[in-house]
Amino acid sequence: MSKTLVFGHKNPDTDTVTSAIVYAYLKQQLGVEAEAVRLGDLNNETKFALEKFDFEAPRFISTVVGEAKQVILVDHNEFQQSADGIEEVQITEVIDHHRVANFQTADPLYFRAEPVGCTATILNKLFKENNVEIPANIAGLMLSAIVSDTLLFKSPTCTEQDIKAGEELAAIAGVDVAEYGLAMLKAGADLSDKSLED
Amino acid sequence: MSKTLVFGHKNPDTDTVTSAIVYAYLKQQLGVEAEAVRLGDLNNETKFALEKFDFEAPRFISTVVGEAKQVILVDHNEFQQSADGIEEVQITEVIDHHRVANFQTADPLYFRAEPVGCTATILNKLFKENNVEIPANIAGLMLSAIVSDTLLFKSPTCTEQDIKAGEELAAIAGVDVAEYGLAMLKAGADLSDKSLED
Ligand SMILES: [Mn+2]
Ligand SMILES: [Mn+2]
Ligand SMILES: [Mn+2]
Ligand SMILES: [Mn+2]
């Protein structure tokens, strides 16, 4: 119960899942007992990214009640997109790139939202601000999130900051952005995978 | 109307007034047409700080309607503490150290809240992150805000970050923290000033 859970929104996408893993890693490096969890099933795109960079899927939880007293939200802030029971725990941090709404706390917190295309672009800054090095496989997850949220830098929400972060992270991860990015997006769009599972 | 207004809460205190001036300065350095304004009368402590570092009081506004289309909130986020008409303009940024509540936007924004004792402590980081030098008189205002909100580093809300920022800013401003801080707090508590004005 002393652990801090880190999670993104329901109906998880690649940014939500990888940002939970990545930010839990950063918090661990800073001495916080943090665990990434997820609120729903992974899609094929996210599975492809986790497999590529050798990560397990985070543990699934359906409610935060009985799981933790303190939580960190990534890639969302609106309570209706968050874990069941969110009103009953302390939110110590939010790292997000969406509008702020349907959110409130009783106490001051670290709330970092920026109008960029992807949570991972903000996390890239937080590693630098905290002087923590980004391992290659963590960089790979962050790149996957940016590719997913910006559709390989082509979405209207994509900013210069997302492009620059993507280039930095691709270099650390040692992957070709266009080649890996297209393969990942294709895995997400691949309907044959879906029919195998259903 | 193309200007971005920067303001703190109603019943302004020293952190609210100086943070509006300081952040408007930083935004100007970054190419934004920003103007600091205030939502109420200055107290004697704030007047003392502005006089010491040679600043004019920001312009008073009673509503944002007709004043600006875009605004930046400092030292608060709750709408009931903000300018009249706040729901009718775009909030592009919030820099704050309070709980988040009674706040919402239609669009993504830069929202930076941290659980520290003073807005100026966060602004000190933002100058560094944006590679903008802090002039001596701006540092003096920021120091005044920290002294005010932390009661010279003695409040329960004061953090290590506030103490460290206060020391850095005092060195830039070229003032003795204890000597100046006590004089400023004394000016705020001085009832003889008050009776002269009333
Ligand atoms: Mn998402
Ligand atoms: Mn996202
Ligand atoms: Mn205040
Ligand atoms: Mn304050």
mmCIF file of C-alpha atoms and ligand atoms in Angstrom:
data_model
loop_
_atom_site.group_PDB
_atom_site.id
_atom_site.type_symbol
_atom_site.label_atom_id
_atom_site.label_comp_id
_atom_site.label_asym_id
_atom_site.label_seq_id
_atom_site.Cartn_x
_atom_site.Cartn_y
_atom_site.Cartn_z
ATOM 1 C CA MET A 1 0.000 0.000 0.000
ATOM 2 C CA SER A 2 3.005 2.332 0.293
ATOM 3 C CA LYS A 3 3.689 2.037 -3.433
ATOM 4 C CA THR A 4 2.786 4.854 -5.827
ATOM 5 C CA LEU A 5 0.878 3.564 -8.856
ATOM 6 C CA VAL A 6 1.473 5.217 -12.228
ATOM 7 C CA PHE A 7 -1.145 4.834 -14.944
ATOM 8 C CA GLY A 8 -2.681 6.358 -18.042
ATOM 9 C CA HIS A 9 -6.279 6.405 -19.239
ATOM 10 C CA LYS A 10 -8.873 3.689 -19.770
ATOM 11 C CA ASN A 11 -8.866 2.145 -23.261
ATOM 12 C CA PRO A 12 -5.066 2.432 -23.156
ATOM 13 C CA ASP A 13 -3.088 3.507 -26.214
ATOM 14 C CA THR A 14 0.665 3.311 -26.746
ATOM 15 C CA ASP A 15 1.432 6.714 -25.139
ATOM 16 C CA THR A 16 -0.614 5.860 -22.041
ATOM 17 C CA VAL A 17 0.993 2.437 -21.495
ATOM 18 C CA THR A 18 4.587 3.360 -22.298
ATOM 19 C CA SER A 19 4.423 6.663 -20.369
ATOM 20 C CA ALA A 20 3.327 4.751 -17.256
ATOM 21 C CA ILE A 21 6.288 2.374 -17.615
ATOM 22 C CA VAL A 22 8.728 5.180 -18.460
ATOM 23 C CA TYR A 23 7.661 7.564 -15.698
ATOM 24 C CA ALA A 24 7.605 4.756 -13.105
ATOM 25 C CA TYR A 25 11.206 4.035 -14.160
ATOM 26 C CA LEU A 26 12.186 7.714 -13.749
ATOM 27 C CA LYS A 27 10.517 7.929 -10.323
ATOM 28 C CA GLN A 28 12.312 4.732 -9.252
ATOM 29 C CA GLN A 29 15.634 6.307 -10.221
ATOM 30 C CA LEU A 30 14.641 9.263 -8.001
ATOM 31 C CA GLY A 31 13.980 6.946 -5.035
ATOM 32 C CA VAL A 32 10.196 6.612 -5.282
ATOM 33 C CA GLU A 33 8.639 3.144 -4.987
ATOM 34 C CA ALA A 34 6.588 3.393 -8.182
ATOM 35 C CA GLU A 35 4.756 0.713 -10.186
ATOM 36 C CA ALA A 36 3.276 1.130 -13.655
ATOM 37 C CA VAL A 37 -0.181 -0.390 -14.062
ATOM 38 C CA ARG A 38 -2.820 -0.351 -16.806
ATOM 39 C CA LEU A 39 -6.580 0.112 -16.780
ATOM 40 C CA GLY A 40 -7.475 -2.008 -19.817
ATOM 41 C CA ASP A 41 -6.357 -4.382 -22.569
ATOM 42 C CA LEU A 42 -3.374 -3.558 -24.744
ATOM 43 C CA ASN A 43 -3.895 -2.963 -28.446
ATOM 44 C CA ASN A 44 -1.714 -4.666 -31.071
ATOM 45 C CA GLU A 45 0.367 -1.556 -31.701
ATOM 46 C CA THR A 46 1.304 -1.299 -28.006
ATOM 47 C CA LYS A 47 2.045 -5.040 -27.837
ATOM 48 C CA PHE A 48 4.381 -4.648 -30.830
ATOM 49 C CA ALA A 49 6.257 -1.786 -29.112
ATOM 50 C CA LEU A 50 6.601 -3.608 -25.776
ATOM 51 C CA GLU A 51 7.874 -6.732 -27.515
ATOM 52 C CA LYS A 52 10.341 -4.805 -29.674
ATOM 53 C CA PHE A 53 11.976 -3.182 -26.639
ATOM 54 C CA ASP A 54 11.605 -6.230 -24.382
ATOM 55 C CA PHE A 55 9.079 -5.021 -21.799
ATOM 56 C CA GLU A 56 6.291 -6.956 -20.071
ATOM 57 C CA ALA A 57 2.754 -5.555 -20.058
ATOM 58 C CA PRO A 58 2.071 -3.610 -16.828
ATOM 59 C CA ARG A 59 -0.211 -5.282 -14.288
ATOM 60 C CA PHE A 60 -3.955 -4.718 -14.880
ATOM 61 C CA ILE A 61 -6.036 -3.062 -12.162
ATOM 62 C CA SER A 62 -9.741 -2.303 -12.275
ATOM 63 C CA THR A 63 -9.846 0.092 -9.304
ATOM 64 C CA VAL A 64 -7.272 1.970 -7.224
ATOM 65 C CA VAL A 65 -9.180 1.310 -4.005
ATOM 66 C CA GLY A 66 -7.150 -1.117 -1.886
ATOM 67 C CA GLU A 67 -4.230 -0.848 -4.351
ATOM 68 C CA ALA A 68 -2.530 2.401 -3.381
ATOM 69 C CA LYS A 69 -2.932 5.592 -1.379
ATOM 70 C CA GLN A 70 -0.922 7.703 -3.815
ATOM 71 C CA VAL A 71 -1.109 7.699 -7.593
ATOM 72 C CA ILE A 72 0.427 9.493 -10.563
ATOM 73 C CA LEU A 73 -1.638 10.088 -13.711
ATOM 74 C CA VAL A 74 -0.003 10.162 -17.127
ATOM 75 C CA ASP A 75 -1.557 11.013 -20.521
ATOM 76 C CA HIS A 76 -4.882 12.095 -18.964
ATOM 77 C CA ASN A 77 -6.338 14.114 -16.120
ATOM 78 C CA GLU A 78 -10.140 13.878 -16.462
ATOM 79 C CA PHE A 79 -11.555 11.633 -13.741
ATOM 80 C CA GLN A 80 -14.013 9.875 -16.044
ATOM 81 C CA GLN A 81 -11.037 8.605 -18.100
ATOM 82 C CA SER A 82 -9.158 7.505 -14.987
ATOM 83 C CA ALA A 83 -9.222 4.562 -12.596
ATOM 84 C CA ASP A 84 -12.351 3.721 -10.628
ATOM 85 C CA GLY A 85 -12.039 5.137 -7.116
ATOM 86 C CA ILE A 86 -9.712 7.958 -8.226
ATOM 87 C CA GLU A 87 -11.509 10.406 -5.885
ATOM 88 C CA GLU A 88 -10.482 8.276 -2.896
ATOM 89 C CA VAL A 89 -6.685 8.426 -3.331
ATOM 90 C CA GLN A 90 -4.102 11.215 -3.344
ATOM 91 C CA ILE A 91 -2.961 12.269 -6.811
ATOM 92 C CA THR A 92 0.644 13.377 -6.280
ATOM 93 C CA GLU A 93 1.475 14.126 -9.919
ATOM 94 C CA VAL A 94 -0.053 14.543 -13.367
ATOM 95 C CA ILE A 95 2.002 14.490 -16.583
ATOM 96 C CA ASP A 96 -0.261 15.195 -19.549
ATOM 97 C CA HIS A 97 -0.793 16.936 -22.885
ATOM 98 C CA HIS A 98 -4.581 17.302 -22.925
ATOM 99 C CA ARG A 99 -6.986 20.034 -21.828
ATOM 100 C CA VAL A 100 -7.629 20.179 -18.076
ATOM 101 C CA ALA A 101 -11.193 19.387 -16.960
ATOM 102 C CA ASN A 102 -13.135 17.240 -14.488
ATOM 103 C CA PHE A 103 -10.086 17.193 -12.239
ATOM 104 C CA GLN A 104 -9.461 18.380 -8.708
ATOM 105 C CA THR A 105 -7.314 17.703 -5.675
ATOM 106 C CA ALA A 106 -7.473 18.571 -1.988
ATOM 107 C CA ASP A 107 -3.720 19.308 -1.806
ATOM 108 C CA PRO A 108 -0.994 20.915 -3.900
ATOM 109 C CA LEU A 109 0.587 18.531 -6.411
ATOM 110 C CA TYR A 110 3.054 18.413 -9.270
ATOM 111 C CA PHE A 111 0.893 19.045 -12.358
ATOM 112 C CA ARG A 112 2.781 19.256 -15.625
ATOM 113 C CA ALA A 113 0.698 19.636 -18.756
ATOM 114 C CA GLU A 114 2.112 21.031 -21.981
ATOM 115 C CA PRO A 115 0.428 21.650 -25.351
ATOM 116 C CA VAL A 116 2.556 19.132 -27.251
ATOM 117 C CA GLY A 117 1.656 16.053 -29.269
ATOM 118 C CA CYS A 118 2.626 13.356 -26.790
ATOM 119 C CA THR A 119 3.267 12.707 -23.069
ATOM 120 C CA ALA A 120 6.645 11.162 -23.927
ATOM 121 C CA THR A 121 7.854 14.543 -25.245
ATOM 122 C CA ILE A 122 7.305 15.987 -21.746
ATOM 123 C CA LEU A 123 8.903 12.943 -20.097
ATOM 124 C CA ASN A 124 11.981 13.523 -22.267
ATOM 125 C CA LYS A 125 12.315 16.952 -20.613
ATOM 126 C CA LEU A 126 11.778 15.510 -17.135
ATOM 127 C CA PHE A 127 14.692 13.078 -17.548
ATOM 128 C CA LYS A 128 16.908 16.045 -18.446
ATOM 129 C CA GLU A 129 15.601 18.272 -15.641
ATOM 130 C CA ASN A 130 16.299 15.487 -13.143
ATOM 131 C CA ASN A 131 19.678 14.595 -14.673
ATOM 132 C CA VAL A 132 18.679 10.953 -15.222
ATOM 133 C CA GLU A 133 20.041 9.169 -18.279
ATOM 134 C CA ILE A 134 17.539 7.493 -20.621
ATOM 135 C CA PRO A 135 18.387 3.803 -21.270
ATOM 136 C CA ALA A 136 18.081 2.599 -24.890
ATOM 137 C CA ASN A 137 15.005 0.418 -24.296
ATOM 138 C CA ILE A 138 13.206 3.219 -22.392
ATOM 139 C CA ALA A 139 14.015 5.599 -25.262
ATOM 140 C CA GLY A 140 12.489 3.025 -27.623
ATOM 141 C CA LEU A 141 9.200 3.094 -25.673
ATOM 142 C CA MET A 142 9.158 6.900 -25.670
ATOM 143 C CA LEU A 143 9.790 7.000 -29.415
ATOM 144 C CA SER A 144 6.943 4.513 -29.912
ATOM 145 C CA ALA A 145 4.584 6.827 -28.009
ATOM 146 C CA ILE A 146 5.538 9.837 -30.125
ATOM 147 C CA VAL A 147 5.174 7.898 -33.372
ATOM 148 C CA SER A 148 1.760 6.656 -32.218
ATOM 149 C CA ASP A 149 0.319 9.976 -30.992
ATOM 150 C CA THR A 150 1.668 12.018 -33.929
ATOM 151 C CA LEU A 151 1.162 9.331 -36.607
ATOM 152 C CA LEU A 152 4.864 9.570 -37.493
ATOM 153 C CA PHE A 153 4.950 13.384 -37.055
ATOM 154 C CA LYS A 154 2.005 13.901 -39.425
ATOM 155 C CA SER A 155 -0.863 14.711 -37.024
ATOM 156 C CA PRO A 156 -2.079 18.315 -36.602
ATOM 157 C CA THR A 157 -1.186 18.048 -32.885
ATOM 158 C CA CYS A 158 2.497 17.359 -33.643
ATOM 159 C CA THR A 159 4.849 20.183 -32.577
ATOM 160 C CA GLU A 160 8.502 21.009 -33.219
ATOM 161 C CA GLN A 161 9.207 19.695 -29.727
ATOM 162 C CA ASP A 162 7.761 16.269 -30.594
ATOM 163 C CA ILE A 163 9.882 16.043 -33.747
ATOM 164 C CA LYS A 164 13.044 17.026 -31.881
ATOM 165 C CA ALA A 165 12.329 14.593 -29.016
ATOM 166 C CA GLY A 166 11.606 11.820 -31.519
ATOM 167 C CA GLU A 167 14.955 12.350 -33.232
ATOM 168 C CA GLU A 168 16.851 12.374 -29.918
ATOM 169 C CA LEU A 169 15.107 9.237 -28.696
ATOM 170 C CA ALA A 170 15.585 7.331 -31.968
ATOM 171 C CA ALA A 171 19.328 7.992 -31.704
ATOM 172 C CA ILE A 172 19.413 6.673 -28.110
ATOM 173 C CA ALA A 173 17.237 3.665 -28.993
ATOM 174 C CA GLY A 174 19.319 2.945 -32.078
ATOM 175 C CA VAL A 175 16.384 2.537 -34.441
ATOM 176 C CA ASP A 176 15.468 4.089 -37.789
ATOM 177 C CA VAL A 177 12.370 6.227 -37.072
ATOM 178 C CA ALA A 178 10.618 5.781 -40.421
ATOM 179 C CA GLU A 179 11.295 2.052 -40.679
ATOM 180 C CA TYR A 180 10.383 1.184 -37.067
ATOM 181 C CA GLY A 181 7.547 3.693 -36.940
ATOM 182 C CA LEU A 182 5.831 2.331 -40.028
ATOM 183 C CA ALA A 183 6.206 -1.243 -38.791
ATOM 184 C CA MET A 184 4.650 -0.287 -35.443
ATOM 185 C CA LEU A 185 1.741 1.619 -36.999
ATOM 186 C CA LYS A 186 1.195 -1.280 -39.390
ATOM 187 C CA ALA A 187 1.080 -3.749 -36.468
ATOM 188 C CA GLY A 188 -1.645 -1.587 -34.924
ATOM 189 C CA ALA A 189 -3.618 -1.510 -38.158
ATOM 190 C CA ASP A 190 -3.111 -5.192 -38.946
ATOM 191 C CA LEU A 191 -6.533 -6.783 -38.924
ATOM 192 C CA SER A 192 -5.249 -10.315 -39.415
ATOM 193 C CA ASP A 193 -3.676 -10.139 -35.924
ATOM 194 C CA LYS A 194 -6.986 -9.049 -34.558
ATOM 195 C CA SER A 195 -8.927 -11.907 -36.074
ATOM 196 C CA LEU A 196 -6.403 -14.407 -34.695
ATOM 197 C CA GLU A 197 -7.108 -13.187 -31.180
ATOM 198 C CA ASP A 198 -10.824 -12.670 -31.334
ATOM 199 C CA MET B 1 -6.550 42.784 -27.853
ATOM 200 C CA SER B 2 -3.653 40.660 -29.136
ATOM 201 C CA LYS B 3 -1.793 41.083 -25.851
ATOM 202 C CA THR B 4 -1.613 38.247 -23.346
ATOM 203 C CA LEU B 5 -2.506 39.414 -19.841
ATOM 204 C CA VAL B 6 -0.680 37.865 -16.880
ATOM 205 C CA PHE B 7 -2.281 38.069 -13.435
ATOM 206 C CA GLY B 8 -2.558 36.480 -10.017
ATOM 207 C CA HIS B 9 -5.538 36.138 -7.699
ATOM 208 C CA LYS B 10 -8.013 38.653 -6.294
ATOM 209 C CA ASN B 11 -6.966 40.242 -2.978
ATOM 210 C CA PRO B 12 -3.418 40.260 -4.358
ATOM 211 C CA ASP B 13 -0.451 39.380 -2.145
ATOM 212 C CA THR B 14 3.245 39.897 -2.891
ATOM 213 C CA ASP B 15 3.704 36.542 -4.704
ATOM 214 C CA THR B 16 0.677 37.180 -6.922
ATOM 215 C CA VAL B 17 1.731 40.714 -7.935
ATOM 216 C CA THR B 18 5.448 40.095 -8.393
ATOM 217 C CA SER B 19 4.923 36.767 -10.191
ATOM 218 C CA ALA B 20 2.697 38.537 -12.733
ATOM 219 C CA ILE B 21 5.413 41.162 -13.349
ATOM 220 C CA VAL B 22 8.212 38.573 -13.407
ATOM 221 C CA TYR B 23 6.486 36.070 -15.695
ATOM 222 C CA ALA B 24 5.336 38.836 -18.069
ATOM 223 C CA TYR B 25 9.019 39.850 -18.272
ATOM 224 C CA LEU B 26 10.097 36.263 -19.036
ATOM 225 C CA LYS B 27 7.406 35.868 -21.711
ATOM 226 C CA GLN B 28 8.471 39.189 -23.274
ATOM 227 C CA GLN B 29 12.044 37.884 -23.489
ATOM 228 C CA LEU B 30 10.621 34.838 -25.289
ATOM 229 C CA GLY B 31 8.825 37.041 -27.831
ATOM 230 C CA VAL B 32 5.312 37.084 -26.340
ATOM 231 C CA GLU B 33 3.468 40.404 -26.055
ATOM 232 C CA ALA B 34 2.628 40.040 -22.369
ATOM 233 C CA GLU B 35 1.349 42.576 -19.833
ATOM 234 C CA ALA B 36 1.148 42.101 -16.076
ATOM 235 C CA VAL B 37 -2.083 43.346 -14.520
ATOM 236 C CA ARG B 38 -3.651 43.129 -11.053
ATOM 237 C CA LEU B 39 -7.167 42.347 -9.824
ATOM 238 C CA GLY B 40 -7.142 44.441 -6.658
ATOM 239 C CA ASP B 41 -5.380 46.947 -4.391
ATOM 240 C CA LEU B 42 -1.782 46.396 -3.354
ATOM 241 C CA ASN B 43 -0.984 45.804 0.318
ATOM 242 C CA ASN B 44 1.816 47.711 2.082
ATOM 243 C CA GLU B 45 4.228 44.796 1.935
ATOM 244 C CA THR B 46 3.895 44.557 -1.850
ATOM 245 C CA LYS B 47 4.230 48.349 -2.215
ATOM 246 C CA PHE B 48 7.446 48.191 -0.176
ATOM 247 C CA ALA B 49 8.867 45.462 -2.450
ATOM 248 C CA LEU B 50 7.938 47.259 -5.698
ATOM 249 C CA GLU B 51 9.470 50.510 -4.425
ATOM 250 C CA LYS B 52 12.671 48.811 -3.247
ATOM 251 C CA PHE B 53 13.312 47.292 -6.692
ATOM 252 C CA ASP B 54 11.952 50.250 -8.649
ATOM 253 C CA PHE B 55 8.812 48.815 -10.255
ATOM 254 C CA GLU B 56 5.468 50.498 -10.926
ATOM 255 C CA ALA B 57 2.271 48.810 -9.769
ATOM 256 C CA PRO B 58 0.691 46.774 -12.606
ATOM 257 C CA ARG B 59 -2.430 48.211 -14.217
ATOM 258 C CA PHE B 60 -5.719 47.355 -12.443
ATOM 259 C CA ILE B 61 -8.444 45.486 -14.331
ATOM 260 C CA SER B 62 -11.818 44.422 -13.001
ATOM 261 C CA THR B 63 -12.710 41.998 -15.796
ATOM 262 C CA VAL B 64 -10.835 40.319 -18.649
ATOM 263 C CA VAL B 65 -13.746 40.775 -21.041
ATOM 264 C CA GLY B 66 -12.728 43.309 -23.684
ATOM 265 C CA GLU B 67 -9.161 43.325 -22.335
ATOM 266 C CA ALA B 68 -7.635 40.212 -23.858
ATOM 267 C CA LYS B 69 -8.415 36.975 -25.647
ATOM 268 C CA GLN B 70 -5.540 35.084 -24.047
ATOM 269 C CA VAL B 71 -4.450 35.124 -20.420
ATOM 270 C CA ILE B 72 -1.869 33.496 -18.155
ATOM 271 C CA LEU B 73 -2.722 32.774 -14.511
ATOM 272 C CA VAL B 74 -0.034 32.875 -11.824
ATOM 273 C CA ASP B 75 -0.296 31.945 -8.123
ATOM 274 C CA HIS B 76 -3.848 30.574 -8.497
ATOM 275 C CA ASN B 77 -6.011 28.424 -10.721
ATOM 276 C CA GLU B 78 -9.469 28.344 -9.133
ATOM 277 C CA PHE B 79 -11.901 30.423 -11.204
ATOM 278 C CA GLN B 80 -13.576 32.015 -8.175
ATOM 279 C CA GLN B 81 -10.204 33.569 -7.223
ATOM 280 C CA SER B 82 -9.570 34.750 -10.784
ATOM 281 C CA ALA B 83 -10.676 37.646 -12.959
ATOM 282 C CA ASP B 84 -14.325 38.202 -13.754
ATOM 283 C CA GLY B 85 -15.076 36.769 -17.199
ATOM 284 C CA ILE B 86 -12.306 34.160 -16.975
ATOM 285 C CA GLU B 87 -14.571 31.540 -18.608
ATOM 286 C CA GLU B 88 -14.778 33.719 -21.734
ATOM 287 C CA VAL B 89 -11.054 33.880 -22.591
ATOM 288 C CA GLN B 90 -8.391 31.305 -23.469
ATOM 289 C CA ILE B 91 -6.077 30.404 -20.596
ATOM 290 C CA THR B 92 -2.786 29.572 -22.305
ATOM 291 C CA GLU B 93 -0.740 28.947 -19.166
ATOM 292 C CA VAL B 94 -0.981 28.469 -15.417
ATOM 293 C CA ILE B 95 2.017 28.718 -13.065
ATOM 294 C CA ASP B 96 0.953 27.878 -9.517
ATOM 295 C CA HIS B 97 1.686 26.139 -6.225
ATOM 296 C CA HIS B 98 -1.838 25.467 -4.928
ATOM 297 C CA ARG B 99 -4.237 22.539 -5.201
ATOM 298 C CA VAL B 100 -6.085 22.294 -8.530
ATOM 299 C CA ALA B 101 -9.849 22.782 -8.379
ATOM 300 C CA ASN B 102 -12.667 24.714 -10.042
ATOM 301 C CA PHE B 103 -10.570 24.988 -13.181
ATOM 302 C CA GLN B 104 -11.079 23.806 -16.736
ATOM 303 C CA THR B 105 -10.110 24.608 -20.293
ATOM 304 C CA ALA B 106 -11.401 23.693 -23.723
ATOM 305 C CA ASP B 107 -7.901 23.254 -25.159
ATOM 306 C CA PRO B 108 -4.502 21.896 -24.115
ATOM 307 C CA LEU B 109 -2.367 24.441 -22.248
ATOM 308 C CA TYR B 110 0.889 24.797 -20.361
ATOM 309 C CA PHE B 111 -0.063 24.033 -16.749
ATOM 310 C CA ARG B 112 2.808 24.021 -14.290
ATOM 311 C CA ALA B 113 1.933 23.528 -10.659
ATOM 312 C CA GLU B 114 4.436 22.309 -8.103
ATOM 313 C CA PRO B 115 4.033 21.589 -4.376
ATOM 314 C CA VAL B 116 6.469 24.296 -3.247
ATOM 315 C CA GLY B 117 6.034 27.332 -0.998
ATOM 316 C CA CYS B 118 5.902 30.056 -3.635
ATOM 317 C CA THR B 119 5.226 30.699 -7.340
ATOM 318 C CA ALA B 120 8.568 32.529 -7.627
ATOM 319 C CA THR B 121 10.402 29.280 -6.842
ATOM 320 C CA ILE B 122 8.840 27.735 -9.959
ATOM 321 C CA LEU B 123 9.550 30.881 -12.017
ATOM 322 C CA ASN B 124 13.215 30.586 -11.005
ATOM 323 C CA LYS B 125 13.255 27.163 -12.724
ATOM 324 C CA LEU B 126 11.471 28.514 -15.804
ATOM 325 C CA PHE B 127 14.154 31.179 -16.361
ATOM 326 C CA LYS B 128 16.776 28.409 -16.286
ATOM 327 C CA GLU B 129 14.793 26.052 -18.520
ATOM 328 C CA ASN B 130 14.389 28.847 -21.070
ATOM 329 C CA ASN B 131 17.999 30.036 -20.744
ATOM 330 C CA VAL B 132 16.941 33.588 -19.847
ATOM 331 C CA GLU B 133 19.103 35.535 -17.397
ATOM 332 C CA ILE B 134 17.389 37.022 -14.333
ATOM 333 C CA PRO B 135 18.111 40.777 -13.964
ATOM 334 C CA ALA B 136 18.924 41.998 -10.422
ATOM 335 C CA ASN B 137 15.659 43.903 -9.924
ATOM 336 C CA ILE B 138 13.558 40.947 -11.164
ATOM 337 C CA ALA B 139 15.484 38.681 -8.763
ATOM 338 C CA GLY B 140 14.613 41.147 -6.002
ATOM 339 C CA LEU B 141 10.890 40.795 -6.741
ATOM 340 C CA MET B 142 11.156 36.990 -6.790
ATOM 341 C CA LEU B 143 13.010 37.005 -3.461
ATOM 342 C CA SER B 144 10.286 39.260 -2.014
ATOM 343 C CA ALA B 145 7.629 36.732 -3.057
ATOM 344 C CA ILE B 146 9.475 33.829 -1.413
ATOM 345 C CA VAL B 147 10.051 35.799 1.798
ATOM 346 C CA SER B 148 6.367 36.742 1.858
ATOM 347 C CA ASP B 149 4.868 33.291 1.137
ATOM 348 C CA THR B 150 7.277 31.408 3.436
ATOM 349 C CA LEU B 151 7.476 34.094 6.161
ATOM 350 C CA LEU B 152 11.262 34.160 5.770
ATOM 351 C CA PHE B 153 11.504 30.358 5.275
ATOM 352 C CA LYS B 154 9.587 29.640 8.488
ATOM 353 C CA SER B 155 6.152 28.567 7.161
ATOM 354 C CA PRO B 156 5.158 24.868 7.130
ATOM 355 C CA THR B 157 4.745 25.156 3.336
ATOM 356 C CA CYS B 158 8.394 26.154 2.823
ATOM 357 C CA THR B 159 10.492 23.522 0.997
ATOM 358 C CA GLU B 160 14.210 23.008 0.384
ATOM 359 C CA GLN B 161 13.586 24.316 -3.133
ATOM 360 C CA ASP B 162 12.251 27.633 -1.780
ATOM 361 C CA ILE B 163 15.275 28.082 0.482
ATOM 362 C CA LYS B 164 17.707 27.328 -2.333
ATOM 363 C CA ALA B 165 15.873 29.647 -4.769
ATOM 364 C CA GLY B 166 15.808 32.395 -2.130
ATOM 365 C CA GLU B 167 19.576 32.160 -1.644
ATOM 366 C CA GLU B 168 20.239 32.230 -5.399
ATOM 367 C CA LEU B 169 17.938 35.205 -5.938
ATOM 368 C CA ALA B 170 19.337 37.191 -2.991
ATOM 369 C CA ALA B 171 22.808 36.833 -4.483
ATOM 370 C CA ILE B 172 21.585 38.090 -7.888
ATOM 371 C CA ALA B 173 19.591 40.938 -6.296
ATOM 372 C CA GLY B 174 22.524 41.868 -4.064
ATOM 373 C CA VAL B 175 20.514 42.082 -0.845
ATOM 374 C CA ASP B 176 20.881 40.490 2.589
ATOM 375 C CA VAL B 177 17.914 38.105 2.907
ATOM 376 C CA ALA B 178 17.353 38.463 6.649
ATOM 377 C CA GLU B 179 17.767 42.242 6.716
ATOM 378 C CA TYR B 180 15.650 42.971 3.629
ATOM 379 C CA GLY B 181 13.138 40.234 4.430
ATOM 380 C CA LEU B 182 12.446 41.509 7.919
ATOM 381 C CA ALA B 183 12.097 45.084 6.677
ATOM 382 C CA MET B 184 9.598 43.939 4.022
ATOM 383 C CA LEU B 185 7.529 41.835 6.422
ATOM 384 C CA LYS B 186 7.598 44.717 8.908
ATOM 385 C CA ALA B 187 6.322 47.117 6.219
ATOM 386 C CA GLY B 188 3.413 44.743 5.646
ATOM 387 C CA ALA B 189 2.615 44.580 9.337
ATOM 388 C CA ASP B 190 3.062 48.309 9.954
ATOM 389 C CA LEU B 191 -0.291 49.647 11.050
ATOM 390 C CA SER B 192 0.806 53.297 11.115
ATOM 391 C CA ASP B 193 1.156 53.188 7.296
ATOM 392 C CA LYS B 194 -2.320 51.830 7.096
ATOM 393 C CA SER B 195 -3.904 54.575 9.182
ATOM 394 C CA LEU B 196 -2.148 57.236 7.089
ATOM 395 C CA GLU B 197 -3.817 55.890 3.950
ATOM 396 C CA ASP B 198 -7.271 55.174 5.270
HETATM 397 MN MN MN C 1 -3.591 8.602 -24.944
HETATM 398 MN MN MN C 2 -0.985 10.945 -25.505
HETATM 399 MN MN MN C 3 -0.939 34.272 -3.243
HETATM 400 MN MN MN C 4 1.885 32.139 -3.612
#
